[in-house]
JSON list of C-alpha atoms in Angstrom, two decimals:
[
{"chain": "A", "resi": 1, "resn": "MET", "atom": "CA", "xyz": [198.26, 12.86, 380.50]},
{"chain": "A", "resi": 2, "resn": "ALA", "atom": "CA", "xyz": [196.51, 13.75, 377.82]},
{"chain": "A", "resi": 3, "resn": "GLU", "atom": "CA", "xyz": [196.59, 16.84, 376.14]},
{"chain": "A", "resi": 4, "resn": "THR", "atom": "CA", "xyz": [193.66, 19.64, 376.61]},
{"chain": "A", "resi": 5, "resn": "ILE", "atom": "CA", "xyz": [191.04, 21.48, 373.98]},
{"chain": "A", "resi": 6, "resn": "GLY", "atom": "CA", "xyz": [189.03, 23.42, 375.44]},
{"chain": "A", "resi": 7, "resn": "ILE", "atom": "CA", "xyz": [185.00, 24.44, 373.84]},
{"chain": "A", "resi": 8, "resn": "LEU", "atom": "CA", "xyz": [183.10, 27.15, 374.55]},
{"chain": "A", "resi": 9, "resn": "GLY", "atom": "CA", "xyz": [179.15, 26.49, 373.68]},
{"chain": "A", "resi": 10, "resn": "SER", "atom": "CA", "xyz": [177.89, 23.02, 374.82]},
{"chain": "A", "resi": 11, "resn": "GLY", "atom": "CA", "xyz": [175.24, 23.07, 371.74]},
{"chain": "A", "resi": 12, "resn": "LEU", "atom": "CA", "xyz": [175.52, 20.47, 368.75]},
{"chain": "A", "resi": 13, "resn": "ILE", "atom": "CA", "xyz": [178.50, 21.60, 367.51]},
{"chain": "A", "resi": 14, "resn": "GLY", "atom": "CA", "xyz": [180.10, 21.99, 371.00]},
{"chain": "A", "resi": 15, "resn": "ARG", "atom": "CA", "xyz": [179.02, 18.38, 371.83]},
{"chain": "A", "resi": 16, "resn": "SER", "atom": "CA", "xyz": [180.46, 17.23, 368.44]},
{"chain": "A", "resi": 17, "resn": "TRP", "atom": "CA", "xyz": [183.42, 18.45, 368.82]},
{"chain": "A", "resi": 18, "resn": "ALA", "atom": "CA", "xyz": [184.46, 17.48, 372.14]},
{"chain": "A", "resi": 19, "resn": "MET", "atom": "CA", "xyz": [183.11, 13.75, 370.90]},
{"chain": "A", "resi": 20, "resn": "LEU", "atom": "CA", "xyz": [185.82, 13.81, 367.99]},
{"chain": "A", "resi": 21, "resn": "PHE", "atom": "CA", "xyz": [188.39, 15.40, 370.24]},
{"chain": "A", "resi": 22, "resn": "ALA", "atom": "CA", "xyz": [187.96, 12.47, 372.85]},
{"chain": "A", "resi": 23, "resn": "SER", "atom": "CA", "xyz": [188.00, 10.42, 370.61]},
{"chain": "A", "resi": 24, "resn": "ALA", "atom": "CA", "xyz": [191.22, 10.58, 369.17]},
{"chain": "A", "resi": 25, "resn": "GLY", "atom": "CA", "xyz": [192.36, 10.62, 372.98]},
{"chain": "A", "resi": 26, "resn": "TYR", "atom": "CA", "xyz": [192.20, 14.12, 374.23]},
{"chain": "A", "resi": 27, "resn": "LYS", "atom": "CA", "xyz": [190.99, 15.52, 377.73]},
{"chain": "A", "resi": 28, "resn": "VAL", "atom": "CA", "xyz": [188.13, 17.65, 376.69]},
{"chain": "A", "resi": 29, "resn": "LYS", "atom": "CA", "xyz": [186.67, 21.15, 379.51]},
{"chain": "A", "resi": 30, "resn": "LEU", "atom": "CA", "xyz": [183.46, 21.88, 378.22]},
{"chain": "A", "resi": 31, "resn": "PHE", "atom": "CA", "xyz": [182.23, 25.28, 378.88]},
{"chain": "A", "resi": 32, "resn": "ASP", "atom": "CA", "xyz": [178.97, 26.81, 378.67]},
{"chain": "A", "resi": 33, "resn": "ILE", "atom": "CA", "xyz": [177.48, 30.16, 380.52]},
{"chain": "A", "resi": 34, "resn": "GLU", "atom": "CA", "xyz": [175.07, 28.06, 381.72]},
{"chain": "A", "resi": 35, "resn": "PRO", "atom": "CA", "xyz": [175.48, 25.00, 384.49]},
{"chain": "A", "resi": 36, "resn": "LYS", "atom": "CA", "xyz": [172.29, 23.17, 383.59]},
{"chain": "A", "resi": 37, "resn": "GLN", "atom": "CA", "xyz": [173.48, 23.75, 379.50]},
{"chain": "A", "resi": 38, "resn": "VAL", "atom": "CA", "xyz": [176.76, 21.81, 380.49]},
{"chain": "A", "resi": 39, "resn": "GLN", "atom": "CA", "xyz": [175.37, 18.72, 382.39]},
{"chain": "A", "resi": 40, "resn": "GLY", "atom": "CA", "xyz": [172.58, 18.45, 379.46]},
{"chain": "A", "resi": 41, "resn": "ALA", "atom": "CA", "xyz": [175.82, 18.18, 377.34]},
{"chain": "A", "resi": 42, "resn": "LEU", "atom": "CA", "xyz": [177.58, 16.09, 379.15]},
{"chain": "A", "resi": 43, "resn": "LYS", "atom": "CA", "xyz": [174.22, 13.55, 379.72]},
{"chain": "A", "resi": 44, "resn": "GLU", "atom": "CA", "xyz": [173.80, 14.16, 375.79]},
{"chain": "A", "resi": 45, "resn": "ILE", "atom": "CA", "xyz": [177.47, 13.06, 375.27]},
{"chain": "A", "resi": 46, "resn": "GLU", "atom": "CA", "xyz": [177.86, 10.25, 377.51]},
{"chain": "A", "resi": 47, "resn": "SER", "atom": "CA", "xyz": [174.48, 8.71, 375.36]},
{"chain": "A", "resi": 48, "resn": "GLN", "atom": "CA", "xyz": [175.17, 9.03, 372.32]},
{"chain": "A", "resi": 49, "resn": "LEU", "atom": "CA", "xyz": [178.78, 7.14, 372.73]},
{"chain": "A", "resi": 50, "resn": "LYS", "atom": "CA", "xyz": [177.11, 4.92, 374.34]},
{"chain": "A", "resi": 51, "resn": "GLU", "atom": "CA", "xyz": [174.81, 4.31, 371.47]},
{"chain": "A", "resi": 52, "resn": "LEU", "atom": "CA", "xyz": [178.00, 4.51, 368.89]},
{"chain": "A", "resi": 53, "resn": "GLU", "atom": "CA", "xyz": [179.51, 1.58, 370.88]},
{"chain": "A", "resi": 54, "resn": "LYS", "atom": "CA", "xyz": [176.70, -0.31, 370.59]},
{"chain": "A", "resi": 55, "resn": "THR", "atom": "CA", "xyz": [176.33, -0.20, 367.18]},
{"chain": "A", "resi": 56, "resn": "LYS", "atom": "CA", "xyz": [179.94, -0.48, 366.47]},
{"chain": "A", "resi": 57, "resn": "LEU", "atom": "CA", "xyz": [180.15, 3.01, 364.97]},
{"chain": "A", "resi": 58, "resn": "LEU", "atom": "CA", "xyz": [182.21, 4.61, 367.86]},
{"chain": "A", "resi": 59, "resn": "ARG", "atom": "CA", "xyz": [185.50, 6.23, 366.46]},
{"chain": "A", "resi": 60, "resn": "GLY", "atom": "CA", "xyz": [189.04, 5.61, 368.05]},
{"chain": "A", "resi": 61, "resn": "LYS", "atom": "CA", "xyz": [190.91, 3.13, 370.02]},
{"chain": "A", "resi": 62, "resn": "LEU", "atom": "CA", "xyz": [189.07, 4.03, 373.06]},
{"chain": "A", "resi": 63, "resn": "SER", "atom": "CA", "xyz": [185.72, 2.74, 374.40]},
{"chain": "A", "resi": 64, "resn": "ALA", "atom": "CA", "xyz": [182.65, 4.54, 375.33]},
{"chain": "A", "resi": 65, "resn": "ALA", "atom": "CA", "xyz": [183.96, 4.45, 378.78]},
{"chain": "A", "resi": 66, "resn": "GLN", "atom": "CA", "xyz": [187.11, 6.08, 378.28]},
{"chain": "A", "resi": 67, "resn": "GLN", "atom": "CA", "xyz": [186.06, 8.85, 375.77]},
{"chain": "A", "resi": 68, "resn": "ILE", "atom": "CA", "xyz": [183.27, 9.62, 378.53]},
{"chain": "A", "resi": 69, "resn": "ALA", "atom": "CA", "xyz": [185.87, 9.62, 381.51]},
{"chain": "A", "resi": 70, "resn": "LEU", "atom": "CA", "xyz": [188.05, 12.52, 379.03]},
{"chain": "A", "resi": 71, "resn": "ILE", "atom": "CA", "xyz": [185.56, 14.79, 378.41]},
{"chain": "A", "resi": 72, "resn": "SER", "atom": "CA", "xyz": [184.47, 17.70, 381.60]},
{"chain": "A", "resi": 73, "resn": "GLY", "atom": "CA", "xyz": [182.62, 20.61, 381.69]},
{"chain": "A", "resi": 74, "resn": "THR", "atom": "CA", "xyz": [182.13, 23.64, 383.15]},
{"chain": "A", "resi": 75, "resn": "SER", "atom": "CA", "xyz": [180.49, 27.22, 383.72]},
{"chain": "A", "resi": 76, "resn": "ASN", "atom": "CA", "xyz": [183.82, 28.86, 384.59]},
{"chain": "A", "resi": 77, "resn": "LEU", "atom": "CA", "xyz": [185.84, 30.17, 381.44]},
{"chain": "A", "resi": 78, "resn": "LYS", "atom": "CA", "xyz": [189.11, 30.31, 383.04]},
{"chain": "A", "resi": 79, "resn": "ASP", "atom": "CA", "xyz": [188.86, 26.72, 384.15]},
{"chain": "A", "resi": 80, "resn": "CYS", "atom": "CA", "xyz": [187.64, 25.73, 380.18]},
{"chain": "A", "resi": 81, "resn": "VAL", "atom": "CA", "xyz": [191.10, 27.14, 378.85]},
{"chain": "A", "resi": 82, "resn": "THR", "atom": "CA", "xyz": [193.86, 26.36, 381.69]},
{"chain": "A", "resi": 83, "resn": "GLY", "atom": "CA", "xyz": [196.54, 24.11, 380.18]},
{"chain": "A", "resi": 84, "resn": "ALA", "atom": "CA", "xyz": [194.15, 24.08, 376.81]},
{"chain": "A", "resi": 85, "resn": "PHE", "atom": "CA", "xyz": [196.62, 23.85, 373.87]},
{"chain": "A", "resi": 86, "resn": "LEU", "atom": "CA", "xyz": [193.76, 24.95, 371.63]},
{"chain": "A", "resi": 87, "resn": "VAL", "atom": "CA", "xyz": [190.33, 26.34, 372.39]},
{"chain": "A", "resi": 88, "resn": "GLN", "atom": "CA", "xyz": [187.00, 25.85, 370.18]},
{"chain": "A", "resi": 89, "resn": "GLU", "atom": "CA", "xyz": [184.87, 28.32, 369.64]},
{"chain": "A", "resi": 90, "resn": "CYS", "atom": "CA", "xyz": [180.98, 27.02, 369.00]},
{"chain": "A", "resi": 91, "resn": "THR", "atom": "CA", "xyz": [179.08, 29.80, 370.51]},
{"chain": "A", "resi": 92, "resn": "PRO", "atom": "CA", "xyz": [175.71, 30.94, 368.47]},
{"chain": "A", "resi": 93, "resn": "GLU", "atom": "CA", "xyz": [176.23, 32.30, 364.69]},
{"chain": "A", "resi": 94, "resn": "ILE", "atom": "CA", "xyz": [175.12, 36.04, 366.30]},
{"chain": "A", "resi": 95, "resn": "LEU", "atom": "CA", "xyz": [178.42, 38.38, 365.53]},
{"chain": "A", "resi": 96, "resn": "ASP", "atom": "CA", "xyz": [177.61, 40.28, 368.89]},
{"chain": "A", "resi": 97, "resn": "ILE", "atom": "CA", "xyz": [177.65, 36.81, 371.22]},
{"chain": "A", "resi": 98, "resn": "LYS", "atom": "CA", "xyz": [180.75, 35.42, 369.22]},
{"chain": "A", "resi": 99, "resn": "MET", "atom": "CA", "xyz": [182.99, 38.64, 369.74]},
{"chain": "A", "resi": 100, "resn": "LYS", "atom": "CA", "xyz": [181.82, 38.93, 373.29]},
{"chain": "A", "resi": 101, "resn": "ALA", "atom": "CA", "xyz": [182.89, 34.98, 374.07]},
{"chain": "A", "resi": 102, "resn": "LEU", "atom": "CA", "xyz": [186.01, 35.55, 371.11]},
{"chain": "A", "resi": 103, "resn": "ARG", "atom": "CA", "xyz": [186.81, 39.14, 374.14]},
{"chain": "A", "resi": 104, "resn": "ASP", "atom": "CA", "xyz": [186.13, 36.85, 377.06]},
{"chain": "A", "resi": 105, "resn": "LEU", "atom": "CA", "xyz": [188.08, 34.47, 375.78]},
{"chain": "A", "resi": 106, "resn": "ASP", "atom": "CA", "xyz": [190.86, 36.59, 375.27]},
{"chain": "A", "resi": 107, "resn": "ALA", "atom": "CA", "xyz": [191.23, 37.92, 378.27]},
{"chain": "A", "resi": 108, "resn": "VAL", "atom": "CA", "xyz": [192.28, 34.29, 380.14]},
{"chain": "A", "resi": 109, "resn": "VAL", "atom": "CA", "xyz": [193.92, 32.67, 377.40]},
{"chain": "A", "resi": 110, "resn": "GLN", "atom": "CA", "xyz": [197.76, 32.00, 377.86]},
{"chain": "A", "resi": 111, "resn": "ALA", "atom": "CA", "xyz": [200.00, 31.76, 375.30]},
{"chain": "A", "resi": 112, "resn": "PRO", "atom": "CA", "xyz": [201.21, 29.44, 372.43]},
{"chain": "A", "resi": 113, "resn": "THR", "atom": "CA", "xyz": [197.10, 28.82, 372.94]},
{"chain": "A", "resi": 114, "resn": "ILE", "atom": "CA", "xyz": [195.89, 28.01, 369.58]},
{"chain": "A", "resi": 115, "resn": "ILE", "atom": "CA", "xyz": [191.91, 30.01, 369.40]},
{"chain": "A", "resi": 116, "resn": "SER", "atom": "CA", "xyz": [189.82, 28.27, 367.01]},
{"chain": "A", "resi": 117, "resn": "SER", "atom": "CA", "xyz": [186.06, 29.41, 365.73]},
{"chain": "A", "resi": 118, "resn": "SER", "atom": "CA", "xyz": [183.21, 27.35, 364.23]},
{"chain": "A", "resi": 119, "resn": "THR", "atom": "CA", "xyz": [181.67, 30.20, 362.59]},
{"chain": "A", "resi": 120, "resn": "SER", "atom": "CA", "xyz": [180.19, 29.61, 359.42]},
{"chain": "A", "resi": 121, "resn": "THR", "atom": "CA", "xyz": [179.35, 33.22, 358.35]},
{"chain": "A", "resi": 122, "resn": "HIS", "atom": "CA", "xyz": [182.00, 35.60, 359.83]},
{"chain": "A", "resi": 123, "resn": "MET", "atom": "CA", "xyz": [185.39, 36.61, 358.25]},
{"chain": "A", "resi": 124, "resn": "PRO", "atom": "CA", "xyz": [188.55, 35.26, 360.71]},
{"chain": "A", "resi": 125, "resn": "SER", "atom": "CA", "xyz": [189.42, 38.68, 360.10]},
{"chain": "A", "resi": 126, "resn": "VAL", "atom": "CA", "xyz": [186.12, 40.47, 361.40]},
{"chain": "A", "resi": 127, "resn": "LEU", "atom": "CA", "xyz": [186.08, 37.95, 365.05]},
{"chain": "A", "resi": 128, "resn": "SER", "atom": "CA", "xyz": [189.47, 38.19, 365.32]},
{"chain": "A", "resi": 129, "resn": "LYS", "atom": "CA", "xyz": [190.74, 41.68, 364.64]},
{"chain": "A", "resi": 130, "resn": "ASP", "atom": "CA", "xyz": [190.07, 43.54, 368.33]},
{"chain": "A", "resi": 131, "resn": "LEU", "atom": "CA", "xyz": [191.79, 40.25, 369.94]},
{"chain": "A", "resi": 132, "resn": "LYS", "atom": "CA", "xyz": [195.68, 40.55, 371.40]},
{"chain": "A", "resi": 133, "resn": "ASN", "atom": "CA", "xyz": [196.00, 36.75, 370.43]},
{"chain": "A", "resi": 134, "resn": "LYS", "atom": "CA", "xyz": [194.69, 37.33, 366.97]},
{"chain": "A", "resi": 135, "resn": "GLU", "atom": "CA", "xyz": [198.33, 36.04, 365.48]},
{"chain": "A", "resi": 136, "resn": "ARG", "atom": "CA", "xyz": [196.60, 32.67, 367.19]},
{"chain": "A", "resi": 137, "resn": "PHE", "atom": "CA", "xyz": [193.19, 32.77, 365.43]},
{"chain": "A", "resi": 138, "resn": "VAL", "atom": "CA", "xyz": [191.87, 30.86, 363.15]},
{"chain": "A", "resi": 139, "resn": "VAL", "atom": "CA", "xyz": [188.22, 29.50, 361.77]},
{"chain": "A", "resi": 140, "resn": "ALA", "atom": "CA", "xyz": [187.93, 25.60, 361.78]},
{"chain": "A", "resi": 141, "resn": "HIS", "atom": "CA", "xyz": [184.69, 25.41, 359.88]},
{"chain": "A", "resi": 142, "resn": "PRO", "atom": "CA", "xyz": [183.14, 21.86, 360.36]},
{"chain": "A", "resi": 143, "resn": "VAL", "atom": "CA", "xyz": [180.76, 20.07, 358.13]},
{"chain": "A", "resi": 144, "resn": "ASN", "atom": "CA", "xyz": [178.02, 19.69, 360.28]},
{"chain": "A", "resi": 145, "resn": "PRO", "atom": "CA", "xyz": [178.04, 17.83, 362.95]},
{"chain": "A", "resi": 146, "resn": "PRO", "atom": "CA", "xyz": [182.16, 17.11, 362.94]},
{"chain": "A", "resi": 147, "resn": "TYR", "atom": "CA", "xyz": [182.45, 13.51, 364.77]},
{"chain": "A", "resi": 148, "resn": "TYR", "atom": "CA", "xyz": [180.07, 12.52, 362.21]},
{"chain": "A", "resi": 149, "resn": "VAL", "atom": "CA", "xyz": [181.70, 14.25, 358.57]},
{"chain": "A", "resi": 150, "resn": "ARG", "atom": "CA", "xyz": [185.24, 14.41, 357.96]},
{"chain": "A", "resi": 151, "resn": "LEU", "atom": "CA", "xyz": [185.59, 17.69, 356.63]},
{"chain": "A", "resi": 152, "resn": "VAL", "atom": "CA", "xyz": [186.82, 20.97, 357.82]},
{"chain": "A", "resi": 153, "resn": "GLU", "atom": "CA", "xyz": [187.61, 24.30, 356.53]},
{"chain": "A", "resi": 154, "resn": "ILE", "atom": "CA", "xyz": [190.65, 25.93, 357.74]},
{"chain": "A", "resi": 155, "resn": "VAL", "atom": "CA", "xyz": [190.53, 30.07, 357.38]},
{"chain": "A", "resi": 156, "resn": "PRO", "atom": "CA", "xyz": [193.18, 32.15, 359.07]},
{"chain": "A", "resi": 157, "resn": "ALA", "atom": "CA", "xyz": [192.71, 35.59, 359.20]},
{"chain": "A", "resi": 158, "resn": "PRO", "atom": "CA", "xyz": [195.57, 37.69, 356.69]},
{"chain": "A", "resi": 159, "resn": "TYR", "atom": "CA", "xyz": [198.14, 38.26, 360.27]},
{"chain": "A", "resi": 160, "resn": "THR", "atom": "CA", "xyz": [197.27, 34.09, 361.51]}
]
């Protein structure tokens, strides 16, 4: 059975991470507070993966159909993180939104799950300072979009 990764936020970055992780064979749970956003993201991912396969640009050894089957969506945060070894936060670059998302995540995530943020503007020590699981927090900031560009900055907090 494939290992699971949770993704908070189903915008461009969250969708691209989902595609990248599925291309490597991981099961992906994509979370958004808006159910319509989740459904739209899943449709967009399916469309992109099929087009990539058609143009022979699909990553990984799995077919588009196999990768699509690895990605599911939810509007329930606990469902998103249950069983995940990694949760990638991809919410808008607004500090209050990120802090709320990370607090909500921190309340439901179980050890030894790694909490990672895609932030491009906020220091990991600021984002994680009030988290009870802050020693497992890291910033993994992709050069966007992560599916297409193979470069990610990894930035720990002092206590990571």
